[in-house]
PDB file of C-alpha atoms in Angstrom:
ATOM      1  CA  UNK A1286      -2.436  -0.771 -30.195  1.00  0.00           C
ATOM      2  CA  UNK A1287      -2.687  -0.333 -26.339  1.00  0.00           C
ATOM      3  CA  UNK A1288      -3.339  -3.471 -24.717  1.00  0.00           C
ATOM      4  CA  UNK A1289      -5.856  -1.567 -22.315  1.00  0.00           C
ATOM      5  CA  UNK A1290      -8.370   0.289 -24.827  1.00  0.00           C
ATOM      6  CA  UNK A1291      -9.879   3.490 -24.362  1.00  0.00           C
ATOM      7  CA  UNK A1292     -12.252   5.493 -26.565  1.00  0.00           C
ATOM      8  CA  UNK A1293      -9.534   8.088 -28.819  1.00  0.00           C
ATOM      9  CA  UNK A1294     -12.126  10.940 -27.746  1.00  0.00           C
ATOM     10  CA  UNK A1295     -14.983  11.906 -25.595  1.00  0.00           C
ATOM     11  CA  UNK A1296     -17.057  15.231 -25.342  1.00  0.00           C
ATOM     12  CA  UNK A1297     -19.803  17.030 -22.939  1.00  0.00           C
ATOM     13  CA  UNK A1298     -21.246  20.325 -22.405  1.00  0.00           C
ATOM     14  CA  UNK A1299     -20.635  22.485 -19.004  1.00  0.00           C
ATOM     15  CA  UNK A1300     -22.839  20.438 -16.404  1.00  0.00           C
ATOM     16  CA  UNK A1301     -23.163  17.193 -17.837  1.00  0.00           C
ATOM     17  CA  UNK A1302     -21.871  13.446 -17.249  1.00  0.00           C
ATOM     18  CA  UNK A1303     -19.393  11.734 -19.314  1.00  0.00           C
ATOM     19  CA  UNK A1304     -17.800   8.429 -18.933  1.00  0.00           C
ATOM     20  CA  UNK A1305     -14.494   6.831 -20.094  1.00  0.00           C
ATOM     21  CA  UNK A1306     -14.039   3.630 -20.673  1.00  0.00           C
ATOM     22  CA  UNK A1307     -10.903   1.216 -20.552  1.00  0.00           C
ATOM     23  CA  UNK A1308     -11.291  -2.460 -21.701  1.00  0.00           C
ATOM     24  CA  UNK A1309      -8.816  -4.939 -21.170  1.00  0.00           C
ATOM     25  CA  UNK A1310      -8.751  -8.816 -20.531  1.00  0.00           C
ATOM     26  CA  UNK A1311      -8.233 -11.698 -18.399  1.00  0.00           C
ATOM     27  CA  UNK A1312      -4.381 -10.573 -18.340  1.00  0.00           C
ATOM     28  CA  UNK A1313      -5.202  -7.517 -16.746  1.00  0.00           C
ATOM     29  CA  UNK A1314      -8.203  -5.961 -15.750  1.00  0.00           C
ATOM     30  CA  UNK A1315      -9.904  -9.262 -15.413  1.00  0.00           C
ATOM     31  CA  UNK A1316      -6.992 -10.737 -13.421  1.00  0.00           C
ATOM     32  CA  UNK A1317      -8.226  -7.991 -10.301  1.00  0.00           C
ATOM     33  CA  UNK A1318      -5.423  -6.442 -11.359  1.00  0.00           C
ATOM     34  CA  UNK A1319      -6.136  -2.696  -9.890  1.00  0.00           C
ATOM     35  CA  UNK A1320      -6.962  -0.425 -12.166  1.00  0.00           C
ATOM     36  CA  UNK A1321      -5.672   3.606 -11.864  1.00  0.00           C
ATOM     37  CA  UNK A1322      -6.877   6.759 -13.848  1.00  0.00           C
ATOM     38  CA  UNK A1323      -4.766   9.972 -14.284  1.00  0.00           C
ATOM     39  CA  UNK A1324      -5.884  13.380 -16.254  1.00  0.00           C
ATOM     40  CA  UNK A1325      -2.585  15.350 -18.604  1.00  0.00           C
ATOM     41  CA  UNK A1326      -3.090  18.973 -19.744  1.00  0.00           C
ATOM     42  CA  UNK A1327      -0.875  19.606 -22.553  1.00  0.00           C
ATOM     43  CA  UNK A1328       3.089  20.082 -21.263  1.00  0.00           C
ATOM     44  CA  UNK A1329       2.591  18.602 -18.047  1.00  0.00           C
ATOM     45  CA  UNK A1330       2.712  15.604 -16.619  1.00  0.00           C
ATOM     46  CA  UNK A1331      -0.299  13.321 -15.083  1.00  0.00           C
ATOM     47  CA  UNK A1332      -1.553  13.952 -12.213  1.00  0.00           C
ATOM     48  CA  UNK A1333      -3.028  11.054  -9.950  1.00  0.00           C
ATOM     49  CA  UNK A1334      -7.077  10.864 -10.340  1.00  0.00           C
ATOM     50  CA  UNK A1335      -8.353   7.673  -9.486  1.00  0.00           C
ATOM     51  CA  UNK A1336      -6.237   4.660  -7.415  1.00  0.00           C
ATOM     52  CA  UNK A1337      -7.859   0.942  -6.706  1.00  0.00           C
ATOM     53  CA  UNK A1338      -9.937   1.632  -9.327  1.00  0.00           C
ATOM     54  CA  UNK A1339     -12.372   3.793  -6.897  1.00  0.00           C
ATOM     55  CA  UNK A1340     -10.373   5.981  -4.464  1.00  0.00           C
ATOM     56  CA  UNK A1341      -9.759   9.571  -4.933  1.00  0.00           C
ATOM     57  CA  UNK A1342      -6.195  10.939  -3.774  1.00  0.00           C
ATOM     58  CA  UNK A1343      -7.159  13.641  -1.305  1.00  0.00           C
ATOM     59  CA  UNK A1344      -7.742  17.248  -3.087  1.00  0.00           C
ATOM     60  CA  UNK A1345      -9.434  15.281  -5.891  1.00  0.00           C
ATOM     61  CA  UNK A1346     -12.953  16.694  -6.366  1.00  0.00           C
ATOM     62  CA  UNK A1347     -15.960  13.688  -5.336  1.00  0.00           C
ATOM     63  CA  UNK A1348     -17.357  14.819  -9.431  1.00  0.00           C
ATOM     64  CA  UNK A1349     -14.583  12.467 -10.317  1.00  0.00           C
ATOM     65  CA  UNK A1350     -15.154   8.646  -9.708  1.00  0.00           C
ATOM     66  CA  UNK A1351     -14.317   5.151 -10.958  1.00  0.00           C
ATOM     67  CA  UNK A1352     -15.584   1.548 -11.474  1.00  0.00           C
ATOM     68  CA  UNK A1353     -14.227  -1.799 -12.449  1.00  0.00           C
ATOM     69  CA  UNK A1354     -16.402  -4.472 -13.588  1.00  0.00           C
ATOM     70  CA  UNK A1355     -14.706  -8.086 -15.239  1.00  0.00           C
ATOM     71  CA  UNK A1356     -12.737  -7.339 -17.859  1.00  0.00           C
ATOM     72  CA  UNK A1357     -12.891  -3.278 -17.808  1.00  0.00           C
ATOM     73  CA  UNK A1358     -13.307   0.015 -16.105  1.00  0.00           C
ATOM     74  CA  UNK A1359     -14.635   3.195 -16.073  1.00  0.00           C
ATOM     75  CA  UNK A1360     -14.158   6.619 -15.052  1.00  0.00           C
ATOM     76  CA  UNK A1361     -17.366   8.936 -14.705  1.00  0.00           C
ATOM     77  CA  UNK A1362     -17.006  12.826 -14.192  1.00  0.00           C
ATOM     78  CA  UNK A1363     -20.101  14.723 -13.436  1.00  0.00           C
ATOM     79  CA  UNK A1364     -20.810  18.497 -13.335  1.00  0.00           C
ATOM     80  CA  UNK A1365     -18.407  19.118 -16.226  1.00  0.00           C
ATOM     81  CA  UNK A1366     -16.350  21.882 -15.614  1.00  0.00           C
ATOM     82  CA  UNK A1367     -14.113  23.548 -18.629  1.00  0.00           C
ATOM     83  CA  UNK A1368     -10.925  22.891 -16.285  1.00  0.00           C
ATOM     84  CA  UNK A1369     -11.675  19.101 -16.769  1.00  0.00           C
ATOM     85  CA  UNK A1370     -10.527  19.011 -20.571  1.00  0.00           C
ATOM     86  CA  UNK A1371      -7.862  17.022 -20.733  1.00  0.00           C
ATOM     87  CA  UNK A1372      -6.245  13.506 -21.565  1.00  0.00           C
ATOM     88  CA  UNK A1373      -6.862  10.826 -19.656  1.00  0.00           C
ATOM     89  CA  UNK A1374      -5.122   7.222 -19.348  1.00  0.00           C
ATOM     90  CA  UNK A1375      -5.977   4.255 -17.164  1.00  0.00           C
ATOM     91  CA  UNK A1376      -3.359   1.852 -15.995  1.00  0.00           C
ATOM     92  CA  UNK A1377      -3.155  -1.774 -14.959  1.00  0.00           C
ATOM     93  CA  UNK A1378      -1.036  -4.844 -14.327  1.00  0.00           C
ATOM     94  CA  UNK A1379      -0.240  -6.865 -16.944  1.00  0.00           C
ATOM     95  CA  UNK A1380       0.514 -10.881 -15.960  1.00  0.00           C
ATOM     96  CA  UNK A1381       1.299 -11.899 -19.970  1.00  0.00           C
ATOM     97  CA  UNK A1382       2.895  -8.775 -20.580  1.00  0.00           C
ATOM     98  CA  UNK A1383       4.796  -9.056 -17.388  1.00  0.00           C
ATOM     99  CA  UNK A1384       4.573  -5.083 -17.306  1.00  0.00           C
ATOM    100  CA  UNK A1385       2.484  -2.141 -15.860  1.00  0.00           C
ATOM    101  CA  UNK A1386       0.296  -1.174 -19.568  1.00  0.00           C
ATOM    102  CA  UNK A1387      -1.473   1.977 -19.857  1.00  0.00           C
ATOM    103  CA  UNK A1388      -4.538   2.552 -21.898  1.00  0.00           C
ATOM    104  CA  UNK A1389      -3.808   4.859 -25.148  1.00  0.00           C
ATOM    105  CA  UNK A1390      -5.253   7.784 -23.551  1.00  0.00           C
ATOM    106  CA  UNK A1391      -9.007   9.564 -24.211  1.00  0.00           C
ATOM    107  CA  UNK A1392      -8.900  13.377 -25.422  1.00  0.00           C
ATOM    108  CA  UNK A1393     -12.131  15.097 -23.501  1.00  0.00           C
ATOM    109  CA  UNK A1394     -13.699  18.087 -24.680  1.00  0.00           C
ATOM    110  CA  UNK A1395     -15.790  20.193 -22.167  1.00  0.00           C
ATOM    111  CA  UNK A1396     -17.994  21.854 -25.491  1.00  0.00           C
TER     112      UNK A1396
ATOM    113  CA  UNK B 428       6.172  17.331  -0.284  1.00  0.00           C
ATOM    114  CA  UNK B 429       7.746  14.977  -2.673  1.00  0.00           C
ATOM    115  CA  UNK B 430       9.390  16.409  -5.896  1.00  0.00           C
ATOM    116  CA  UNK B 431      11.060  14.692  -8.236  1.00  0.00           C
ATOM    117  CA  UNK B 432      13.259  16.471 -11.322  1.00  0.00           C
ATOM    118  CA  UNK B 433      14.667  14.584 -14.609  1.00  0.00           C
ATOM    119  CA  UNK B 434      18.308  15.773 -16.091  1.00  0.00           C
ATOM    120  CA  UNK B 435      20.675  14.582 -18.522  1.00  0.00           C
ATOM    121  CA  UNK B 436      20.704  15.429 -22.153  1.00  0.00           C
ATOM    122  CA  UNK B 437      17.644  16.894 -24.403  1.00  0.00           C
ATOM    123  CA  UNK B 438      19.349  15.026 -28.002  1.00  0.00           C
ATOM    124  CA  UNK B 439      21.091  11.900 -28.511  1.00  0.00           C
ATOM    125  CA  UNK B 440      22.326  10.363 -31.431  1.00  0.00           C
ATOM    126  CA  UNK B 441      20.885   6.952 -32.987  1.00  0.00           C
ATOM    127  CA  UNK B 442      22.797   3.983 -31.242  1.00  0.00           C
ATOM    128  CA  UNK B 443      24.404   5.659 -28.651  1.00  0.00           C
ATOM    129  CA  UNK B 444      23.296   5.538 -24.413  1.00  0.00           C
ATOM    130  CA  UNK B 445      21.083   7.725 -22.679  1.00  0.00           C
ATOM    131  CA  UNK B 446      21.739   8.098 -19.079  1.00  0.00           C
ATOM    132  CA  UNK B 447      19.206  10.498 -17.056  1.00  0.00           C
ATOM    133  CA  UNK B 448      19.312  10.864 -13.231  1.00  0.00           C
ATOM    134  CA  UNK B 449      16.149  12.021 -11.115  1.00  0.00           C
ATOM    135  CA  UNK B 450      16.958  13.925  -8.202  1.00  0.00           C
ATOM    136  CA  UNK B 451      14.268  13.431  -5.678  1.00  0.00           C
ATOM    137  CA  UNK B 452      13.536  15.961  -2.348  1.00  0.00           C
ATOM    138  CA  UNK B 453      11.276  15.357   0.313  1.00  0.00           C
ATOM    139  CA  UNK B 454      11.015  11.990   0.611  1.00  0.00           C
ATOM    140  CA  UNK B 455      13.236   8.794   1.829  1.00  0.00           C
ATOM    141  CA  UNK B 456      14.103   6.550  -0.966  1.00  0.00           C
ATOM    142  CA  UNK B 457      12.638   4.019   1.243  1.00  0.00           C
ATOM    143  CA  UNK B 458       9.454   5.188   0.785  1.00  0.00           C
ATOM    144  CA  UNK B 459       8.692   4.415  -2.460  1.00  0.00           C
ATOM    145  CA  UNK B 460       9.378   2.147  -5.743  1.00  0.00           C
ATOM    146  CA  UNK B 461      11.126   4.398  -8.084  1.00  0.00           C
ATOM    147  CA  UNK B 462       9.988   4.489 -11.612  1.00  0.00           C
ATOM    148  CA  UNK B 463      10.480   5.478 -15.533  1.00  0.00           C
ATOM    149  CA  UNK B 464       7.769   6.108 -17.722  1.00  0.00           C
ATOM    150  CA  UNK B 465       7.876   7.779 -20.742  1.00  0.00           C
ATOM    151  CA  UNK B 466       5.396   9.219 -23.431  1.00  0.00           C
ATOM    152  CA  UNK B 467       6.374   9.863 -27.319  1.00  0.00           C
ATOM    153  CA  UNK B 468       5.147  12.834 -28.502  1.00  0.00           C
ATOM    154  CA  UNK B 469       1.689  13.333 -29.131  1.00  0.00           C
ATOM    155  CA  UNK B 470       1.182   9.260 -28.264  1.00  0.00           C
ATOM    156  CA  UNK B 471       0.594   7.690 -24.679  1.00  0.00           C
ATOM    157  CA  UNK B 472       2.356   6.469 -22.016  1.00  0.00           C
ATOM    158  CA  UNK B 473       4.977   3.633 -21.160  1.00  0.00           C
ATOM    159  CA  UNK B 474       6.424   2.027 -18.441  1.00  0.00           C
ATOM    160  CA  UNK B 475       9.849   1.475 -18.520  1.00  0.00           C
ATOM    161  CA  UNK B 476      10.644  -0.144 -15.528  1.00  0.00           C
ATOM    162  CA  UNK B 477      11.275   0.467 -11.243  1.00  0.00           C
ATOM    163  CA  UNK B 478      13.889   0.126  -8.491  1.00  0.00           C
ATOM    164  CA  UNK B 479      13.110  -0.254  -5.208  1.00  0.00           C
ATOM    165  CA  UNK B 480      15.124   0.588  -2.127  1.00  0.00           C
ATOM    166  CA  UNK B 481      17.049  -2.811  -1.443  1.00  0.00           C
ATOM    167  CA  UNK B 482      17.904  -2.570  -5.213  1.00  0.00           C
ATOM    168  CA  UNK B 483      15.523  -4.666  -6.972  1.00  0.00           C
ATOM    169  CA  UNK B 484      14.507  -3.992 -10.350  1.00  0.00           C
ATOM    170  CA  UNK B 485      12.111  -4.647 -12.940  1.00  0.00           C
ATOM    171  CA  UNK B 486      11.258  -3.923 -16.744  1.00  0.00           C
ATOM    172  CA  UNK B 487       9.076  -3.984 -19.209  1.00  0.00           C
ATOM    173  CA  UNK B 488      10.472  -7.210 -21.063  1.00  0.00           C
ATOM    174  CA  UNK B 489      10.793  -5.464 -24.476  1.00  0.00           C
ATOM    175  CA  UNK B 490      12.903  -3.239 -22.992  1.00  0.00           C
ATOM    176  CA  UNK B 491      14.773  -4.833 -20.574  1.00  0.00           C
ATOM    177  CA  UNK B 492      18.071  -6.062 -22.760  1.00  0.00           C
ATOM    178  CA  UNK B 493      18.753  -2.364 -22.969  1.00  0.00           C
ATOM    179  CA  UNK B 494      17.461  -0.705 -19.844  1.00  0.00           C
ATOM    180  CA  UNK B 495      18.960  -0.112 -16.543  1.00  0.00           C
ATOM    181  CA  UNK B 496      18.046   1.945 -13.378  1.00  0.00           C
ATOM    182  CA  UNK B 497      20.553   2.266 -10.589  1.00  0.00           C
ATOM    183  CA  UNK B 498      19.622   4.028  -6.934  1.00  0.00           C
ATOM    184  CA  UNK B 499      21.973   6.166  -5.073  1.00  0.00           C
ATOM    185  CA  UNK B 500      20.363   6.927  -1.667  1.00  0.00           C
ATOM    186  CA  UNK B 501      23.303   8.939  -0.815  1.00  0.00           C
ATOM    187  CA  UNK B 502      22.162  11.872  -3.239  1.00  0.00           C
ATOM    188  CA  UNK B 503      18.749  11.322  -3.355  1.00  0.00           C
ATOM    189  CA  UNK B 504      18.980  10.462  -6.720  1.00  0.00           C
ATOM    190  CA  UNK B 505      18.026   7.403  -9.137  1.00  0.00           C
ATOM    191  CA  UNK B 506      19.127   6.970 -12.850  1.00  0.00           C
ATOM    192  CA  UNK B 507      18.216   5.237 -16.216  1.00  0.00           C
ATOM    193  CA  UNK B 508      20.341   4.134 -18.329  1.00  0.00           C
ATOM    194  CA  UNK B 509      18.898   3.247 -22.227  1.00  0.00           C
ATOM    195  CA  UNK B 510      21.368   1.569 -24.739  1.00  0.00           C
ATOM    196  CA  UNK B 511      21.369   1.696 -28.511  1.00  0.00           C
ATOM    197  CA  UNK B 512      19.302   4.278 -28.770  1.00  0.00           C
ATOM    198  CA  UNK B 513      16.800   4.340 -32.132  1.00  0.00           C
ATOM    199  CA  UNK B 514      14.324   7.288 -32.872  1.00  0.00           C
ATOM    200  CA  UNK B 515      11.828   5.338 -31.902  1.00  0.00           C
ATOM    201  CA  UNK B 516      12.942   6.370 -28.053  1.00  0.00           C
ATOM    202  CA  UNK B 517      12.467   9.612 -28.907  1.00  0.00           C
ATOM    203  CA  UNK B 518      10.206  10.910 -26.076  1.00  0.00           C
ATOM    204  CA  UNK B 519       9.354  12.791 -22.898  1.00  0.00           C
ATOM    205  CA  UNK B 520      10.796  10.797 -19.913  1.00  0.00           C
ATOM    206  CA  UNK B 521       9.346  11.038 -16.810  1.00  0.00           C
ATOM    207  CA  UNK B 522      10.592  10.191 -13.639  1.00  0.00           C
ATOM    208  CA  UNK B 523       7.869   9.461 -10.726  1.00  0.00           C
ATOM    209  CA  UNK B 524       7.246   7.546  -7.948  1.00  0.00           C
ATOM    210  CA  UNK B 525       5.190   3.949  -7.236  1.00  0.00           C
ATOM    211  CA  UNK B 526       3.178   3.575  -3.721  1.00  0.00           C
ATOM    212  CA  UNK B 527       4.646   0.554  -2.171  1.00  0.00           C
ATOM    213  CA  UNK B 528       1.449  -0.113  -0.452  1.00  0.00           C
ATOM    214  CA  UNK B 529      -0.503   0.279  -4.122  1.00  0.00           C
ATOM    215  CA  UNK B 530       0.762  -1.854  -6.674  1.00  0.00           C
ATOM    216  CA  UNK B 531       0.917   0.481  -9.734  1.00  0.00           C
ATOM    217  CA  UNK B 532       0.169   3.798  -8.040  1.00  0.00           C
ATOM    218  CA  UNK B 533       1.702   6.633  -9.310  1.00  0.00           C
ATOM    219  CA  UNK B 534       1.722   9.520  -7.274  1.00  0.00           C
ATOM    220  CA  UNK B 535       4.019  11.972  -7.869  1.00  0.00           C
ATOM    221  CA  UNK B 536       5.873  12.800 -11.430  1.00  0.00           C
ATOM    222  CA  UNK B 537       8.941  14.896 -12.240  1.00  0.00           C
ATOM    223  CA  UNK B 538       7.992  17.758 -15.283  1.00  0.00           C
ATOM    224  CA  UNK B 539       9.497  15.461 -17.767  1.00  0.00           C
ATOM    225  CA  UNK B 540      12.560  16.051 -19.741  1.00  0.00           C
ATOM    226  CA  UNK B 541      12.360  15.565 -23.958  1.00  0.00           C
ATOM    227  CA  UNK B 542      14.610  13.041 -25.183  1.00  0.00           C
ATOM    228  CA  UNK B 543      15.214  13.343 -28.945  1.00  0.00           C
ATOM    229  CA  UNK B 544      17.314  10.940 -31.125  1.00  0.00           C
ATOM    230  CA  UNK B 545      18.303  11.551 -34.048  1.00  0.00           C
ATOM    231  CA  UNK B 546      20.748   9.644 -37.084  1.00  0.00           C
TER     232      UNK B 546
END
């Protein structure tokens, strides 16, 4: 198991809002650790979404946006666009584990 | 703009050491913290560990007894080094790139090179 947990899957038709959610604990998230989000189509590697668990890297569209609130954090994407099915993993600090843990990743599919 | 490209060899054989360098263009190696992360087939990812510019490193603890990443600013270039490999390492590795100024921040990735290990 991932020590930051995310949903395995999450699905929306063209237009809507979905949310993702990564849950941690007083190790991580909780700790104001800062929490990142990145989005992996299949053979490629991630790409940057979401840094400080609310800014956007510049090209990233304002549909994309994140949260943190005690212990977890979540990533909302509205107008759901087909290009937006992917994976997506958040990522925190660690002070137990002493390491940089990522979530096990959330499969969405734009229906 | 920063790019960042994994080489070394695609199949190793149980026990033996993987060594992989990352060749990196466009940016100073005193920019950023230089990282390993890697991602198992079909599972998620995990960080291996960083170097930064002065040399420092750090790893994740479980893997730290048989990791090691060395800089050489003179190429460009920064390399991992995994003992005893097990098939349990077999993965994608992926070099990339930590913001000094945002703990954690990843920011650019190479494409990834797969690692398999086999007995």
């Amino acid at each position: 198991q991932s020590v930051l947990t995310q949903p395995p899957s999450v699905s929306g038709a063209p237009g809507q809002r979905v949310t993702i959610s990564c849950t941690g604990s007083s190790s991580n998230i909780g700790a104001a650790y800062d929490v990142h989000w990145y989005k992996q189509l299949p053979g490629t590697p991630p790409k940057l979404l979401i840094y400080g668990n609310r800014n956007r890297p510049s090209g990233v569209p304002d549909r994309f946006s994140g949260s943190k609130s005690g212990t977890s954090a979540s990533l909302a994407i509205t107008g759901l666009q087909p290009e937006d099915e992917a994976d997506y993993y958040c990522q925190s600090y660690d002070s137990s584990l002493r390491s940089w843990v990522f979530g096990g990743g959330t499969k969405l599919t734009v229906l | 703009q920063v790019q960042l490209q994994e080489s070394g060899p695609g199949l190793e054989k149980s026990s033996e050491t993987l060594s992989l360098t990352c060749t990196v263009s466009g940016a100073s190696m005193s920019s950023f913290y230089w990282n390993w992360i890697r991602q198992p087939p079909g599972k998620g990812l995990e960080w291996i560990g960083y170097i930064n510019y002065s040399g420092s490193s750090n790893f994740k603890p479980s893997l730290k007894s048989r990791a090691t990443i060395t800089l050489d600013p003179s190429k460009n270039q920064f390399s991992l080094r995994l003992t005893s490999m097990t098939a349990a390492d077999t993965a994608v590795y992926y070099c990339a790139t930590e913001a000094i100024a945002v703990a954690g921040m990843v920011e650019y990735w190479g494409q990834g090179t797969l690692v398999t290990v086999s007995s």
